[in-house]
Coordinates of C-alpha atoms and ligand atoms in Angstrom, one line a residue:
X1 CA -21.2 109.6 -5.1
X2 CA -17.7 108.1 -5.9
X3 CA -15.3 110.5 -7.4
X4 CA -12.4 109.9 -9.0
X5 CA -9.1 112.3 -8.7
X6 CA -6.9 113.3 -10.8
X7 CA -3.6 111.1 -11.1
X8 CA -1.0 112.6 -13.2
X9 CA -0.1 109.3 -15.8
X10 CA -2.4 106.9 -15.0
X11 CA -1.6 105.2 -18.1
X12 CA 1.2 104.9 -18.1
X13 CA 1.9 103.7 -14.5
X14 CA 1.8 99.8 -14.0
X15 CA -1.4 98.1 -13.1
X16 CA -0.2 97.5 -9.8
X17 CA -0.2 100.7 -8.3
X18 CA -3.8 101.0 -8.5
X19 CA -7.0 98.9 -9.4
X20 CA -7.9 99.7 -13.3
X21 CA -11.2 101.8 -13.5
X22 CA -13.4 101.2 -16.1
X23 CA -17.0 103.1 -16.4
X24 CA -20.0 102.0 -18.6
X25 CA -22.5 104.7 -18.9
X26 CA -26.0 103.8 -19.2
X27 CA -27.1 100.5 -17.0
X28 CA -29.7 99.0 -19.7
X29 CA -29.1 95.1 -20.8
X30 CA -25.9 96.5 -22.9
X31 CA -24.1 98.3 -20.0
X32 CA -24.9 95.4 -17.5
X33 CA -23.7 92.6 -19.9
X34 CA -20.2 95.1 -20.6
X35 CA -19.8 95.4 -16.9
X36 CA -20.4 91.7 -16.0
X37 CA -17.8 90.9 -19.5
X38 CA -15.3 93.5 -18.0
X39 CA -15.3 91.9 -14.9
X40 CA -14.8 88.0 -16.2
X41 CA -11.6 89.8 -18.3
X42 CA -9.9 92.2 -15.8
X43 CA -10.7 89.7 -12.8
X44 CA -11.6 90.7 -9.3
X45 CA -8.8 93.7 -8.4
X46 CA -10.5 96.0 -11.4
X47 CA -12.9 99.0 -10.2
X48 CA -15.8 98.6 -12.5
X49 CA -18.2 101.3 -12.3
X50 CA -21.8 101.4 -13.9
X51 CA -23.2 105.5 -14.1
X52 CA -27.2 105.0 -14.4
X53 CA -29.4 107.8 -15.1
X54 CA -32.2 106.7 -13.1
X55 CA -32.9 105.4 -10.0
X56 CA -33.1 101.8 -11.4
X57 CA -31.3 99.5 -13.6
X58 CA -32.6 97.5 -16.1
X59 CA -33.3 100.4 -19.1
X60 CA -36.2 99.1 -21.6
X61 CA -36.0 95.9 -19.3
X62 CA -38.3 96.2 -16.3
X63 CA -40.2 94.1 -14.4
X64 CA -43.5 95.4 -12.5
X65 CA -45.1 93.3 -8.7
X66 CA -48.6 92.4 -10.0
X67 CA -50.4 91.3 -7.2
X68 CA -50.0 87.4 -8.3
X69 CA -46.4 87.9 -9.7
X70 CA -44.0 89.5 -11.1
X71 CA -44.5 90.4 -15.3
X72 CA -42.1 91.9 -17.7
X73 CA -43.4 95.3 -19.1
X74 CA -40.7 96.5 -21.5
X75 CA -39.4 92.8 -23.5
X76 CA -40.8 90.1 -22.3
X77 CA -39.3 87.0 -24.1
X78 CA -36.1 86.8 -26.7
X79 CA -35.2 84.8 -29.4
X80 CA -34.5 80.9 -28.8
X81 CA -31.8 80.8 -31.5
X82 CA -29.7 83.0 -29.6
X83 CA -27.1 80.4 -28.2
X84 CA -25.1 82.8 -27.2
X85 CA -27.6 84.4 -24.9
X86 CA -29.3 81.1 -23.9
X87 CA -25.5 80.1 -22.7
X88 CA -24.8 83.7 -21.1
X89 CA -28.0 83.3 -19.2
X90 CA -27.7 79.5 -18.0
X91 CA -23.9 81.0 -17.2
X92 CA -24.8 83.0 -14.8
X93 CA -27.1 80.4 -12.8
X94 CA -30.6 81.2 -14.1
X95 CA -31.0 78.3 -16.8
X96 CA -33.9 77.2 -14.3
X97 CA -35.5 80.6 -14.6
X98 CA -36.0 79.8 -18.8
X99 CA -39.0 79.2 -20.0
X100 CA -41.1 78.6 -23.8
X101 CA -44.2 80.1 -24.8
X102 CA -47.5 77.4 -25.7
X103 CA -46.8 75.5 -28.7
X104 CA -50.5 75.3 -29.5
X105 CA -51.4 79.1 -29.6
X106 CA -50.0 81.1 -32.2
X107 CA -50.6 84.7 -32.6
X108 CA -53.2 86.3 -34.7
X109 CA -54.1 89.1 -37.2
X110 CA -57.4 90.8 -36.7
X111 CA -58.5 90.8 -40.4
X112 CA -62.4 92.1 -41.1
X113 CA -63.7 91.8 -37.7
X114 CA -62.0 88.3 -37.2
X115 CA -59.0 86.3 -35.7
X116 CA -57.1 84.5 -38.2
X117 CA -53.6 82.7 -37.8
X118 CA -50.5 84.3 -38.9
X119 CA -49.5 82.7 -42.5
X120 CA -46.6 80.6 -42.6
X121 CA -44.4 81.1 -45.2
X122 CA -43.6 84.9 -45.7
X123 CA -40.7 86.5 -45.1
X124 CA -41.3 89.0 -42.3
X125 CA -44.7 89.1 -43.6
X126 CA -43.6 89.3 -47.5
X127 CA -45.2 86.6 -49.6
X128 CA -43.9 84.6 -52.7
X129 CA -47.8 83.4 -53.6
X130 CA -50.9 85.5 -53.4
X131 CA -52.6 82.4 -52.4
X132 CA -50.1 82.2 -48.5
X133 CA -51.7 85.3 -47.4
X134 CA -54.9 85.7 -49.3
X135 CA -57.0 84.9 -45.8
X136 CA -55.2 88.4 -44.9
X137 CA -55.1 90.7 -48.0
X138 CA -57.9 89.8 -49.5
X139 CA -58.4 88.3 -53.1
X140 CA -57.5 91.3 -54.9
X141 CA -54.4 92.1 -53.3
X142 CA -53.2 88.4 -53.5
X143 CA -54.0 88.2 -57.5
X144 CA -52.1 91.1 -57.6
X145 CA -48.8 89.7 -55.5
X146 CA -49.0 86.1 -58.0
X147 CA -49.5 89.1 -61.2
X148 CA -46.2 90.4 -60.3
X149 CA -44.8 87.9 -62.5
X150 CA -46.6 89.2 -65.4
X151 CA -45.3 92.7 -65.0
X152 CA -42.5 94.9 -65.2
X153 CA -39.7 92.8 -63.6
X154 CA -37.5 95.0 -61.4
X155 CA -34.0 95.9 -61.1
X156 CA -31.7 96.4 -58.0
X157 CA -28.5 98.3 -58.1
X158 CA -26.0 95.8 -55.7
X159 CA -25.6 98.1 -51.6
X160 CA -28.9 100.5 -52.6
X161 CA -30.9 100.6 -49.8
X162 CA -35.1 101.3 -49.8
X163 CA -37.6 101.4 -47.0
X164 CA -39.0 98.1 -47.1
X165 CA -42.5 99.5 -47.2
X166 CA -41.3 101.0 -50.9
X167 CA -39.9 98.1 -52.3
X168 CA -43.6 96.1 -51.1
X169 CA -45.6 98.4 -52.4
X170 CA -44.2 99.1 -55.1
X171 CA -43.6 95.1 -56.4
X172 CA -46.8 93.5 -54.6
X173 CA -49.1 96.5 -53.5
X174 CA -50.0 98.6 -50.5
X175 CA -52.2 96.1 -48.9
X176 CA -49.5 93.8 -48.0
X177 CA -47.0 96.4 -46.2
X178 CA -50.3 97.6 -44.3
X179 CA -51.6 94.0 -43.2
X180 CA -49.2 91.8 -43.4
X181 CA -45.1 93.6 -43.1
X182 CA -46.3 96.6 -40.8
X183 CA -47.7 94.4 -38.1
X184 CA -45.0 91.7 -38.1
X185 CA -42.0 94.2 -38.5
X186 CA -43.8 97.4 -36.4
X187 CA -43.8 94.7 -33.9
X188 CA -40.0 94.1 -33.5
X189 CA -39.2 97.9 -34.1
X190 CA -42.5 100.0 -33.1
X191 CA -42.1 101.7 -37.0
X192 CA -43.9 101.1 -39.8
X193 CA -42.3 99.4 -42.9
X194 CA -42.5 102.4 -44.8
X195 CA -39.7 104.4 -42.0
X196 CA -37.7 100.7 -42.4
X197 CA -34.7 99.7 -44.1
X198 CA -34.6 96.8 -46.2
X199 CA -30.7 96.4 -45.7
X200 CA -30.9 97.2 -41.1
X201 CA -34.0 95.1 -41.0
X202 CA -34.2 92.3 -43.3
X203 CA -30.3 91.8 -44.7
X204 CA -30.7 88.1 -45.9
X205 CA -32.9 89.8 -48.2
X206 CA -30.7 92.8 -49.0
X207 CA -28.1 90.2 -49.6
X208 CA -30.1 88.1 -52.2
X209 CA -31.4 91.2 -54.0
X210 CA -27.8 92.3 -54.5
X211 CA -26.8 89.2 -56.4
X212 CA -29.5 88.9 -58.3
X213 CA -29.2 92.5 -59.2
X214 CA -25.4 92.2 -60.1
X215 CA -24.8 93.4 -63.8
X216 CA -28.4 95.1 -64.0
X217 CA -30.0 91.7 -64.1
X218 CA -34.2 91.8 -63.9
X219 CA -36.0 89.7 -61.7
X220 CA -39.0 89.3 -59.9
X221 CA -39.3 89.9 -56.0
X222 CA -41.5 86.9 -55.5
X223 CA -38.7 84.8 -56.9
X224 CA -36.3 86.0 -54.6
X225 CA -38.7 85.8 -51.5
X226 CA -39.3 82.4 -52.5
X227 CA -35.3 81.8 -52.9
X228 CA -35.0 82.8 -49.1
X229 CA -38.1 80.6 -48.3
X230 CA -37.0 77.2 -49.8
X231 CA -33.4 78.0 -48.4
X232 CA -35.2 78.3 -44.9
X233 CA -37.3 75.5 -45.2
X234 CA -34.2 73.1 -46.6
X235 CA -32.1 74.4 -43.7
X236 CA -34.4 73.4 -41.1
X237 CA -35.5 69.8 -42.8
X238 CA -31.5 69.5 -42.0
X239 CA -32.4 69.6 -38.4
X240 CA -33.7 66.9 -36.1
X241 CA -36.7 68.6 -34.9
X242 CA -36.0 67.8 -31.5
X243 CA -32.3 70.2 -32.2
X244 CA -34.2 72.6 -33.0
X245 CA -34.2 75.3 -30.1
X246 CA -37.7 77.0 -29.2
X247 CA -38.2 79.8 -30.9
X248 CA -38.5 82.3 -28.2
X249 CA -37.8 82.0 -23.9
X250 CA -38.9 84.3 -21.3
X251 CA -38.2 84.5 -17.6
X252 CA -40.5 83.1 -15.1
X253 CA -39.7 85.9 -12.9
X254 CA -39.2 88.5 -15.5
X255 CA -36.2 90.1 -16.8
X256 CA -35.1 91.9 -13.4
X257 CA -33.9 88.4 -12.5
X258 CA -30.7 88.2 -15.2
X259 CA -30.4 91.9 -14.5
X260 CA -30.1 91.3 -10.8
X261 CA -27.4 88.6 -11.7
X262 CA -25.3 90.2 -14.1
X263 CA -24.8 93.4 -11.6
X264 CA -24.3 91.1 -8.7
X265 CA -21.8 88.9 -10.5
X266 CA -20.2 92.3 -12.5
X267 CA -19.1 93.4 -8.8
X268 CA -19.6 97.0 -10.5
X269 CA -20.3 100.4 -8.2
X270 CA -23.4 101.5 -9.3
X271 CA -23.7 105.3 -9.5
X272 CA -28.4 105.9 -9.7
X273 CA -29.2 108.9 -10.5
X274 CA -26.1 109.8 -12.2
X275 CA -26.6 110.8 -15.8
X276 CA -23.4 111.1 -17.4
X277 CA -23.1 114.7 -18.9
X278 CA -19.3 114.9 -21.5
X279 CA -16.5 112.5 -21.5
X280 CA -13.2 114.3 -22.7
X281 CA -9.4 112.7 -22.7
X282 CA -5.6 114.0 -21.6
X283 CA -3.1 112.2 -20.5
X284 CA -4.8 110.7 -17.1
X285 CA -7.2 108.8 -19.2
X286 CA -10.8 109.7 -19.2
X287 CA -12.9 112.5 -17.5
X288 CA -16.5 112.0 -17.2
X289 CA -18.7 114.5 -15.7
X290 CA -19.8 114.2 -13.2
X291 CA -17.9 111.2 -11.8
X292 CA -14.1 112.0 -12.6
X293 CA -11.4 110.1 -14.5
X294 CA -11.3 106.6 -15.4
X295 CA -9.1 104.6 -17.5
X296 CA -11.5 103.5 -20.3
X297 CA -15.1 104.3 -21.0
X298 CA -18.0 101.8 -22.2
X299 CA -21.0 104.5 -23.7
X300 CA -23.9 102.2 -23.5
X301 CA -26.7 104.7 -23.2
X302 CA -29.6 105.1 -26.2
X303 CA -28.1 106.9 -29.0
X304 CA -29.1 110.3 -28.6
X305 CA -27.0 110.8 -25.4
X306 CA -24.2 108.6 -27.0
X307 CA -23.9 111.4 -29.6
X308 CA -23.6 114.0 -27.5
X309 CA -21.0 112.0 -24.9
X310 CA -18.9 111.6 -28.1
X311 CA -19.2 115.4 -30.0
X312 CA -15.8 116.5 -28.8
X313 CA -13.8 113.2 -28.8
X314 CA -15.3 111.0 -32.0
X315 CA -17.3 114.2 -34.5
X316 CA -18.5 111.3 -36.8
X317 CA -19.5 109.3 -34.8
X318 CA -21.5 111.5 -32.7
X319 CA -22.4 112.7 -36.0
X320 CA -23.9 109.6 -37.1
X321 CA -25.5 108.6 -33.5
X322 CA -27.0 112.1 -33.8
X323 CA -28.8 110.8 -37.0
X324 CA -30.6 107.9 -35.4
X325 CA -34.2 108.8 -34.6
X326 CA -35.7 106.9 -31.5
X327 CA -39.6 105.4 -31.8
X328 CA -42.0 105.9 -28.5
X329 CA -44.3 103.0 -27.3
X330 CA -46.7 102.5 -24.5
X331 CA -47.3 99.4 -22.8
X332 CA -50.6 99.0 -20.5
X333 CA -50.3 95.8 -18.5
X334 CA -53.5 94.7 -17.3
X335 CA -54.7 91.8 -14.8
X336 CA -58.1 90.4 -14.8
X337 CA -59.8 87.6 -12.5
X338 CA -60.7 85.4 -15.1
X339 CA -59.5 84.3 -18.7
X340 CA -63.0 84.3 -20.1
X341 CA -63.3 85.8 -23.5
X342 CA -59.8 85.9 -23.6
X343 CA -58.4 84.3 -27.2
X344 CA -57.0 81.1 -26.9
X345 CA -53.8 82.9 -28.8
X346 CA -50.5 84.6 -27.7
X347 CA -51.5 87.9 -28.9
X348 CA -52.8 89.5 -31.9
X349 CA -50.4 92.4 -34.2
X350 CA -52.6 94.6 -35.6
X351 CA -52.2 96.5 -38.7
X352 CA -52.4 100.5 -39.8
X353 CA -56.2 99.8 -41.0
X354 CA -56.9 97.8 -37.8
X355 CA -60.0 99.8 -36.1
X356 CA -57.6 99.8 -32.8
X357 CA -56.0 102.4 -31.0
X358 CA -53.9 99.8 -29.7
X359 CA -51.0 98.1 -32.4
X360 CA -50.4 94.6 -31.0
X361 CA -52.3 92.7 -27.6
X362 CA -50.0 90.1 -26.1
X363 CA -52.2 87.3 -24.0
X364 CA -49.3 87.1 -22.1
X365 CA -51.2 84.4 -19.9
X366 CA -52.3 82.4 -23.2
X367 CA -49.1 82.7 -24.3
X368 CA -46.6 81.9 -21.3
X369 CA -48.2 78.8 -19.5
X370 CA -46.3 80.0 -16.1
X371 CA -48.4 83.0 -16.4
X372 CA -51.4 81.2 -16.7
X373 CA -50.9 78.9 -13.6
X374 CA -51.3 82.0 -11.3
X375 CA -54.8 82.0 -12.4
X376 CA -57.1 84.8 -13.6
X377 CA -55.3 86.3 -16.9
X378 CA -53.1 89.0 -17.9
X379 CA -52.9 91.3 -21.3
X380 CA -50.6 93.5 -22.4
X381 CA -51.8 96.5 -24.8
X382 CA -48.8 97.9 -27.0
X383 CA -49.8 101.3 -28.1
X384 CA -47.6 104.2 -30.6
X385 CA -44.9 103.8 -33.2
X386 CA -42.5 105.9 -34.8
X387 CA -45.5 108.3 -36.5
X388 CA -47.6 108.3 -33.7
X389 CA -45.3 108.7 -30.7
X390 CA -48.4 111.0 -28.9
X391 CA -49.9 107.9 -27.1
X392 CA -47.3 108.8 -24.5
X393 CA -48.6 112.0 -23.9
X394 CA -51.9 110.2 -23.1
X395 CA -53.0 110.0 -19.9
X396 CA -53.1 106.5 -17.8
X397 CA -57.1 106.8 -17.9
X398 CA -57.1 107.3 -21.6
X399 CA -54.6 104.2 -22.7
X400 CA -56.2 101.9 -20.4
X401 CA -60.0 103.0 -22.2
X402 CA -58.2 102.3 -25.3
X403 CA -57.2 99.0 -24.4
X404 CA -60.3 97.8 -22.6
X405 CA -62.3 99.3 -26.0
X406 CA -60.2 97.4 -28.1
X407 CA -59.9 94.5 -26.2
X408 CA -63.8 94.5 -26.4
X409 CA -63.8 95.1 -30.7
X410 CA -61.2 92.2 -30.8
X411 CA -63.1 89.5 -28.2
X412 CA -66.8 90.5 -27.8
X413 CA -66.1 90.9 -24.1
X414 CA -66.1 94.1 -22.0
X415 CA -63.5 93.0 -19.3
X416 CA -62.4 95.5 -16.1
X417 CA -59.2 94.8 -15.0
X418 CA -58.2 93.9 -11.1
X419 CA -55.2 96.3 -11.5
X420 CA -53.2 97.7 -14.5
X421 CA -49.9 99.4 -14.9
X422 CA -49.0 101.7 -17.8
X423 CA -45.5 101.9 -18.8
X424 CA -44.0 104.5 -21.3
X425 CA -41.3 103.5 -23.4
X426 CA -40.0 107.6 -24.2
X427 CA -37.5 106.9 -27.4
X428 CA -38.0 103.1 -27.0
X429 CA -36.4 101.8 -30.1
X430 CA -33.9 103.2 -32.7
X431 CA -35.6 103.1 -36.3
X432 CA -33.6 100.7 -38.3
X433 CA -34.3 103.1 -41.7
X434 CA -32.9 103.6 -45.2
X435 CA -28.8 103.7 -44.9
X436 CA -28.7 103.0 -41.7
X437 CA -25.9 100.1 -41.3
X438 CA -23.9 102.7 -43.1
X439 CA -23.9 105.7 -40.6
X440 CA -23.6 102.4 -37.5
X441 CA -20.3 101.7 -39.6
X442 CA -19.0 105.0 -39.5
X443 CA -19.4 105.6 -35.9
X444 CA -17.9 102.0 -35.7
X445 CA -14.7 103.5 -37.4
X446 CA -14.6 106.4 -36.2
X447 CA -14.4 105.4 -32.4
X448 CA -12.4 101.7 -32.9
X449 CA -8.9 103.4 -32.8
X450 CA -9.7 105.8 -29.3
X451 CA -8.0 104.0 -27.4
X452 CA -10.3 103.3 -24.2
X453 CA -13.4 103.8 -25.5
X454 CA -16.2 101.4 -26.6
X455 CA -19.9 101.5 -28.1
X456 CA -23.0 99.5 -26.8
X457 CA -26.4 99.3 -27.2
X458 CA -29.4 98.6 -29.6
X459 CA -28.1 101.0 -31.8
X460 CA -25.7 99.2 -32.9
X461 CA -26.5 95.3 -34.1
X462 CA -30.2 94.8 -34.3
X463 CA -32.9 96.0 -31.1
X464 CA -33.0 92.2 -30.1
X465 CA -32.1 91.7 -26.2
X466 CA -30.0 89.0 -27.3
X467 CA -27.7 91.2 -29.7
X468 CA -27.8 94.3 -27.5
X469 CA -26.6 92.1 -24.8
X470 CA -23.5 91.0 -27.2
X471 CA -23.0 94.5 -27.9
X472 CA -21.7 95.0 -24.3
X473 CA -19.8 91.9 -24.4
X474 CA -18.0 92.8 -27.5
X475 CA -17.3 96.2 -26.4
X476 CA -15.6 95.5 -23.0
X477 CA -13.8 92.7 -25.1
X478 CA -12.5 95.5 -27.2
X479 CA -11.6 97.9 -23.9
X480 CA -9.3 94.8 -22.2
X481 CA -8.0 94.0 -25.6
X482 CA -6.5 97.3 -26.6
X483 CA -5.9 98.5 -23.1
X484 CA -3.8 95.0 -22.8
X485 CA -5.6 93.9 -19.6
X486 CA -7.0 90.3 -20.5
X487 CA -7.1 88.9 -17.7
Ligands
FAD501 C1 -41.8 98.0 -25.2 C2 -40.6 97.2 -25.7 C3 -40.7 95.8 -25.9 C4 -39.6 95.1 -26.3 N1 -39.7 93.7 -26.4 C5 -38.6 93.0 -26.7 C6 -38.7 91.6 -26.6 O1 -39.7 91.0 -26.3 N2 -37.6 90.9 -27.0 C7 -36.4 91.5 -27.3 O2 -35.4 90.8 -27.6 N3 -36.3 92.8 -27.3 C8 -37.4 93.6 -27.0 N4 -37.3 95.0 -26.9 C9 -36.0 95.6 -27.3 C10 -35.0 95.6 -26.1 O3 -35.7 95.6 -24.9 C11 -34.1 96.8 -26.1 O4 -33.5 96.9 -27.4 C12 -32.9 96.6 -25.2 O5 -33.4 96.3 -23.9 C13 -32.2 98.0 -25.1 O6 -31.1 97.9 -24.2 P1 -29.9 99.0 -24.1 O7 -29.0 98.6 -23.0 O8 -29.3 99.2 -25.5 O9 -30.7 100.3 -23.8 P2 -31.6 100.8 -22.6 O10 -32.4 99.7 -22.1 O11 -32.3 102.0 -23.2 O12 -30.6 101.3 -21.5 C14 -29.8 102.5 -21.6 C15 -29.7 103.0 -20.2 O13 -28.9 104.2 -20.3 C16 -29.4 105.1 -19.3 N5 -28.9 106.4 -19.6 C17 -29.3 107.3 -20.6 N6 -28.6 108.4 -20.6 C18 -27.6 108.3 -19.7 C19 -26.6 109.1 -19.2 N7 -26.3 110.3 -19.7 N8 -25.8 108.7 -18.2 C20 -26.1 107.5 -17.6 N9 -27.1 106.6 -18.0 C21 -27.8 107.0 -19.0 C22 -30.9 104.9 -19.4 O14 -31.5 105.4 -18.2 C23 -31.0 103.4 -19.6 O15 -31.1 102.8 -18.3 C24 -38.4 95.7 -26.5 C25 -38.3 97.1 -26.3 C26 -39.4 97.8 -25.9 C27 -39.2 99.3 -25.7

């Protein structure tokens, strides 16, 4: 391992004496970005340094050798409207790597025994008509989302914050959190609506309840849902149709690929197995143990570590990084010989009342048509959320029984898979819940004025690849600005 010495007034010495040293700590898509940003910004003489706690980089991106390819087990696709992603991407030379899910096979819910198509129209699964999602819910449940109206409108007090499963139920019934905002938002965040903030999760909405709410104003929820809806709907008749971008890209060869790149391209030292135990300051700079000083510090690991890296230099921050619970997931990747029986879908989300073990199948080789060329087919089993973390305490013989049992309740078909890997995802996700943009902002002010240290991560702007990848870039544009080293 590399270790730094002490050198008495490091800042304070000109650049030239030595190469700047920068270290990010934790080598998941945020620290990889920061290190590739730090190195387009303090150009080639800088000593960039990337401390990984395991023996791999990558973090929640990894990519597994199936016998016919290489698949994604941790995300496997990001959002299409991410410009900023798509350009960092075709930046670093893998534009030809991009590729777009089938047009033609949307995912599904498994509603009373059946696959039916998502409905169209909700926003993240919250209706404005009883009549978008009554194929889901049920008749009941949708006469009771149109009889909203004819109740007790509600009231909203402008910056209060409830779980978005509260706000549902309450307004349009329990049904709809359970089949139709659990699936589509558990999906995203492996949490249940109920253990979601409206504000972290769904802020367009947050934002409209707050003016309608201005001045103890009543109102109806389906009237603001449909608000967001028609201002969706008119945005998008503004765009050609062939401007719009796709709405989600993968990688033929799987995420490894743009991590591969970025670490290449970021020139960084890569310290494996080198969990980063306390940052402190003096006047050399930064001490991290184990690796020794640095000039400025990136903290781009999950944010329970974060905390404790930043208890003795930033309290409230580490305060409020200490507050952010983590959800656990399991992914069992499975390949079979043939795509019979098989759904001609993407996937299918499945709700708290599904009779599944399992909480979402992706078809991955429906769904990506480079998949499907390599023949056979290939399903992904997501299993565990933020109340049931125990499926990964389950053993590999176990989750894979769950999967092939519910594979057979969702398709009819017993299938037995040619091989199968089962990933665990321990603290996958950080739960987006009630108040939480609120503690991210006081971390956020707490650290911005330490000089030479930066925050990154999912933690901090949504769990999206494409954000936490921005994360890092905005964080070692922070370091080089306030350090004065733009290149
Ligand atoms: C199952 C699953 C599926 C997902 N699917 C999608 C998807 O399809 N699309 C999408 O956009 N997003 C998806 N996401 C979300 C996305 O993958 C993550 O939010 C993102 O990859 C997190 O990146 P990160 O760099 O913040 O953290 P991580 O990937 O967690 O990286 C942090 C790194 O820090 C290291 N570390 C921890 N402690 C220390 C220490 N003390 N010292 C040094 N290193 C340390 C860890 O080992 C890890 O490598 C998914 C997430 C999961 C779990």
């Amino acid at each position: 391992m590399t270790r730094f010495t002490s050198s008495p007034g490091v800042n304070n010495r000109s650049q030239a004496d030595r190469p700047i040293r920068v270290a990010v700590v934790g080598g998941g898509i945020a620290g990889v970005t920061a290190a590739w940003e730090l190195r387009k910004r303090l150009g080639p003489e800088a000593h960039i340094l990337i401390a990984e706690a395991y023996d791999r980089l990558g973090g929640k991106l990894k990519t597994v050798n199936f016998a016919n390819g290489p698949v994604d087990m941790g995300a496997e696709a990001f959002m299409g409207l991410r410009q900023d992603f798509v350009d960092l991407v075709r930046e670093v030379g893998l534009g030809d790597q991009l590729r777009t899910p089938s047009s033609d096979r949307p995912s599904g819910f498994f509603v009373d025994g059946k696959l039916v198509d998502i409905p169209r129209g909700t926003l993240m699964g919250i209706p404005a008509t009883g009549a978008s999602v009554a194929e889901v819910v049920g008749p009941e449940a949708a006469a009771r989302i149109d009889a909203e109206r004819s109740g007790a409108p509600m009231t909203w007090e402008p910056g209060q914050d409830v779980s978005v499963g509260q706000l549902v139920e309450a307004r349009l019934g329990r049904v709809v959190v359970d089949r139709m905002v659990t699936p589509l938002l558990g999906g995203v965040y492996s949490t249940a609506a109920d253990d979601l903030g409206v504000r972290a999760t769904i802020p367009q909405l947050a934002e409209v309840l707050d003016e309608r709410g201005a001045g103890g104003a009543e109102f109806y929820l389906i009237d603001v849902v449909q608000q967001l809806l028609d201002q969706r709907a008119a945005k998008a008749a503004h765009t050609d149709a062939g401007a719009r971008p796709p709405m989600f890209y993968g990688f033929e060869s799987g995420y490894r690929r743009l991590i591969d790149a970025l670490r290449a391209q970021s020139g960084a030292e890569v310290l494996y197995n080198t969990g980063v135990e306390s940052i402190g300051r003096n006047n050399d700079g930064w001490y991290l143990e184990p690796i020794g000083f640095v000039d400025a510090v990136i903290l781009a690991a999950p944010a329970p570590t974060t905390s404790v890296l930043l208890q003795d230099v930033a309290p409230v921050a580490a305060e409020a990084m200490r507050s952010i619970d983590l959800a656990s997931s399991v992914v069992v990747g499975m390949r079979f010989a043939s795509a019979y029986g098989i759904p001609e879908r993407s996937g299918v989300l499945l709700g708290p009342d599904a009779p599944t073990e399992a909480k979402a199948f992706t078809f991955s080789s429906r769904k990506w048509p480079h998949l499907e060329q390599r023949g056979g087919a290939f399903v992904r089993a997501s299993f565990g959320t933020f109340r049931d973390p125990w499926y990964v305490e389950a053993d590999d013989r176990a989750l894979v029984a769950y999967a092939l049992d519910d594979l057979e309740k969702i398709t009819g078909e017993r299938k037995k898979p040619e091989e199968y890997f089962v990933q665990r995802w321990w603290g996958g996700i950080p739960r987006y819940g009630v108040g939480y943009m609120e503690r991210i902002n006081e971390a956020f002010q707490d650290v911005r004025d330490i000089r030479g240290l930066a925050l990154a991560g999912s933690m901090l702007s949504g769990v999206g690849v494409p954000a936490t990848a921005a994360t890092g870039r905005a964080a070692a544009a922070e370091i080089a600005e306030e350090m004065g080293w733009n290149n």
